[in-house]
Each structure stands twice: as structure tokens, then as C-alpha cells.
XYZ file of C-alpha atoms in Angstrom:
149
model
C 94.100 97.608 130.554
C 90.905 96.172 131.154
C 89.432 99.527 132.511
C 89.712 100.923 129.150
C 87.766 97.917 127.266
C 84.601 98.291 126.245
C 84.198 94.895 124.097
C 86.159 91.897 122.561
C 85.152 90.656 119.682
C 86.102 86.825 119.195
C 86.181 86.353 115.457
C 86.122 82.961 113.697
C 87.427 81.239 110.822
C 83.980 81.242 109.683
C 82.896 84.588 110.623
C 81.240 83.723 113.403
C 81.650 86.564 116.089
C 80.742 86.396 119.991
C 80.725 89.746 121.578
C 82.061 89.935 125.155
C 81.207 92.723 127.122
C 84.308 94.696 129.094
C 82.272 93.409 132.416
C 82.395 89.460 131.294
C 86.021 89.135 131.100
C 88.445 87.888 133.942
C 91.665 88.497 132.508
C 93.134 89.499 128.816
C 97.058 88.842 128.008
C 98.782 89.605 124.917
C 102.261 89.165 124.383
C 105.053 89.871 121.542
C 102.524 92.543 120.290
C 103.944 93.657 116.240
C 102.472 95.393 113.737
C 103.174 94.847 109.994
C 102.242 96.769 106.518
C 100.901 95.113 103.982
C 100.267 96.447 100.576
C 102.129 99.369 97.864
C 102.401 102.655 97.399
C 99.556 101.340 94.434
C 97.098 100.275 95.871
C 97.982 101.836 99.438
C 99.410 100.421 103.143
C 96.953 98.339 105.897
C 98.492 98.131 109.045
C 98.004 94.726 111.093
C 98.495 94.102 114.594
C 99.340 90.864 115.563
C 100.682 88.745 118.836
C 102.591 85.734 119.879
C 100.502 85.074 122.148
C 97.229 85.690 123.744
C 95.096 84.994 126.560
C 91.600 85.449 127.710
C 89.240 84.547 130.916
C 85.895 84.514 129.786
C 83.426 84.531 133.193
C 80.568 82.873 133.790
C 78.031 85.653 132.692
C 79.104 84.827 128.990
C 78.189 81.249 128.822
C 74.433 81.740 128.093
C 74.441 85.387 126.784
C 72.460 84.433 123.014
C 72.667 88.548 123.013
C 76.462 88.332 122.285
C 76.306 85.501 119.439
C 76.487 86.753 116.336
C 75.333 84.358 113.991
C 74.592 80.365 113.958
C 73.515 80.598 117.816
C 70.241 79.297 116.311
C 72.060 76.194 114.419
C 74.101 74.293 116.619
C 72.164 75.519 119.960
C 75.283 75.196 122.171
C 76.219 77.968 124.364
C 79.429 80.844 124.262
C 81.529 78.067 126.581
C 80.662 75.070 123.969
C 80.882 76.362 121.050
C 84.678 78.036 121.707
C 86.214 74.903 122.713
C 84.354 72.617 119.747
C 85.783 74.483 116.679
C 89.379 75.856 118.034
C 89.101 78.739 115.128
C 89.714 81.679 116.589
C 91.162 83.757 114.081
C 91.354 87.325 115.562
C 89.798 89.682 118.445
C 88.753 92.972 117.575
C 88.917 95.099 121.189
C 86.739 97.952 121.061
C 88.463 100.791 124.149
C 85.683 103.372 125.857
C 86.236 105.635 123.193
C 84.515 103.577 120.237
C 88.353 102.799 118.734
C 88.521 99.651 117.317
C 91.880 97.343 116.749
C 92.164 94.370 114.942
C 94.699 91.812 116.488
C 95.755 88.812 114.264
C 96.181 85.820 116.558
C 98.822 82.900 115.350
C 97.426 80.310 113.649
C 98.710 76.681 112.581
C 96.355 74.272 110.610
C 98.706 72.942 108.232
C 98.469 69.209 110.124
C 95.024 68.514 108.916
C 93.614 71.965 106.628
C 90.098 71.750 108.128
C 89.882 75.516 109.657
C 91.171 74.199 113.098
C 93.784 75.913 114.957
C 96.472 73.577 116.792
C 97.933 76.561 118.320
C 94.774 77.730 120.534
C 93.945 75.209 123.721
C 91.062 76.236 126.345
C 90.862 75.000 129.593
C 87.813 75.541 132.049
C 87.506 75.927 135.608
C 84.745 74.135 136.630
C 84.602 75.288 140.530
C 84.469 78.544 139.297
C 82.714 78.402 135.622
C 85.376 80.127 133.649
C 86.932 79.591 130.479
C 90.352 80.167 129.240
C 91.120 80.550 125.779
C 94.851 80.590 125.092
C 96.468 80.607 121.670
C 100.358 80.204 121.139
C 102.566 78.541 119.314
C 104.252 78.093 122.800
C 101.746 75.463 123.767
C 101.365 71.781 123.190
C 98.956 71.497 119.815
C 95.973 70.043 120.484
C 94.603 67.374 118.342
C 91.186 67.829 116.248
C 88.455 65.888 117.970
C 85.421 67.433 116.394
C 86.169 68.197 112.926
């Protein structure tokens, strides 16, 4: 699958986007893929991909790429690695194939514990030896509590 990436888009509760470029990314794993239609014959039908799960190694090369950091980069100065596992509001990806096709993909979502934008469902976990970053979100996880709300 991979081969046929071009880009991720991580998109944030807040609109915040980090591009990641086919060559930065490890791994990519969705599972339970659906799609649902929203809408009436009205005002007209949006189709939404969304998955159970997801999964994504982020390499190295992304940490201190300010190139892929759309927006606030120049606010909070932390880099890529940071600034994903601070907030825990990763709303959707938009993957963008070799052809210049975009899909949206919903990711799940669970904030009802404390309403403040921050997603129990999505954990990270980073490899240290080898300066990668995992970014998992599932409701098939332990939820992680809000530390930096």
C-alpha cells in the first residue's frame, strides 16, 4: 500500500495539519475500514470513510521537518514528534495516492470523559533506539489519561 502513497495528512481537532511525505513513513495500518452516507436526496449524499482502527510509524526524518507543519509551528515551537503526543487530537488522515486522489478517513474518537478536544482512544509510543513514533488510535486500546490539557 505504501508504494502508492504520496502523502498523509494528520488532521487535528483544531485544524492543525502535519504533512508526511510517502518517504517518512514506516508503516500505515487500517483496520475495519466502512464507509457511510450522510445527508438526503435534498440537500444531496457525502460519503465518509472511516476505521476501527489505525496505525502509523512516523520515521525520524519527520521530527524536525517545519516544511510539513501547517500552522502554529511558530507558537508552541515543539517539533512533529512533540507536538503529536501533547494534544492526542487526531481527528482524521487525509492520504493523498500517486495519482493526486485524495480520501478522507474518519478515525474513532472518544472525549466524552473530560470534553477538552482530547482523544482517549489514540496512544503513541516512541522508539527511542530507533527515533520513531507510533501513533495508534482504537477503541481497542487502554485510554490514556489527559496529562496536558
Amino acid at each position: 500500500m505504501l508504494q502508492h502513497i504520496q502523502m498523509v495528512n494528520l488532521v487535528f481537532e483544531n485544524c492543525e495539519v502535519i504533512q508526511v511525505q510517502q518517504n517518512q513513513i514506516r508503516d500505515l495500518r487500517l483496520s475495519g475500514l466502512s464507509q457511510r452516507l450522510v445527508g438526503s436526496l435534498e440537500t444531496g449524499f457525502h460519503r465518509y470513510l472511516e476505521v476501527e482502527e489505525f496505525e502509523l510509524i512516523l520515521k525520524s526524518s519527520l521530527r524536525h521537518d517545519v516544511s510539513s507543519r501547517l500552522l502554529y509551528f511558530e507558537v508552541d515551537g515543539m517539533d512533529n514528534f512533540e507536538r503529536i503526543q501533547k494534544y492526542h487530537n487526531l481527528v482524521y488522515v487525509m492520504i493523498t495516492d500517486k495519482k493526486g486522489v485524495e480520501e478522507r478517513i474518519d478515525l474513532p474518537w472518544d472525549d466524552e470523559e473530560n470534553r477538552w478536544f482530547y482523544n482517549t482512544f489514540e496512544t503513541h509510543i516512541y522508539d527511542e533506539a530507533k527515533d520513531e513514533l507510533t501513533i495508534r488510535v482504537s477503541p481497542h486500546v487502554e485510554k490514556t489519561k489527559e496529562k496536558d490539557a
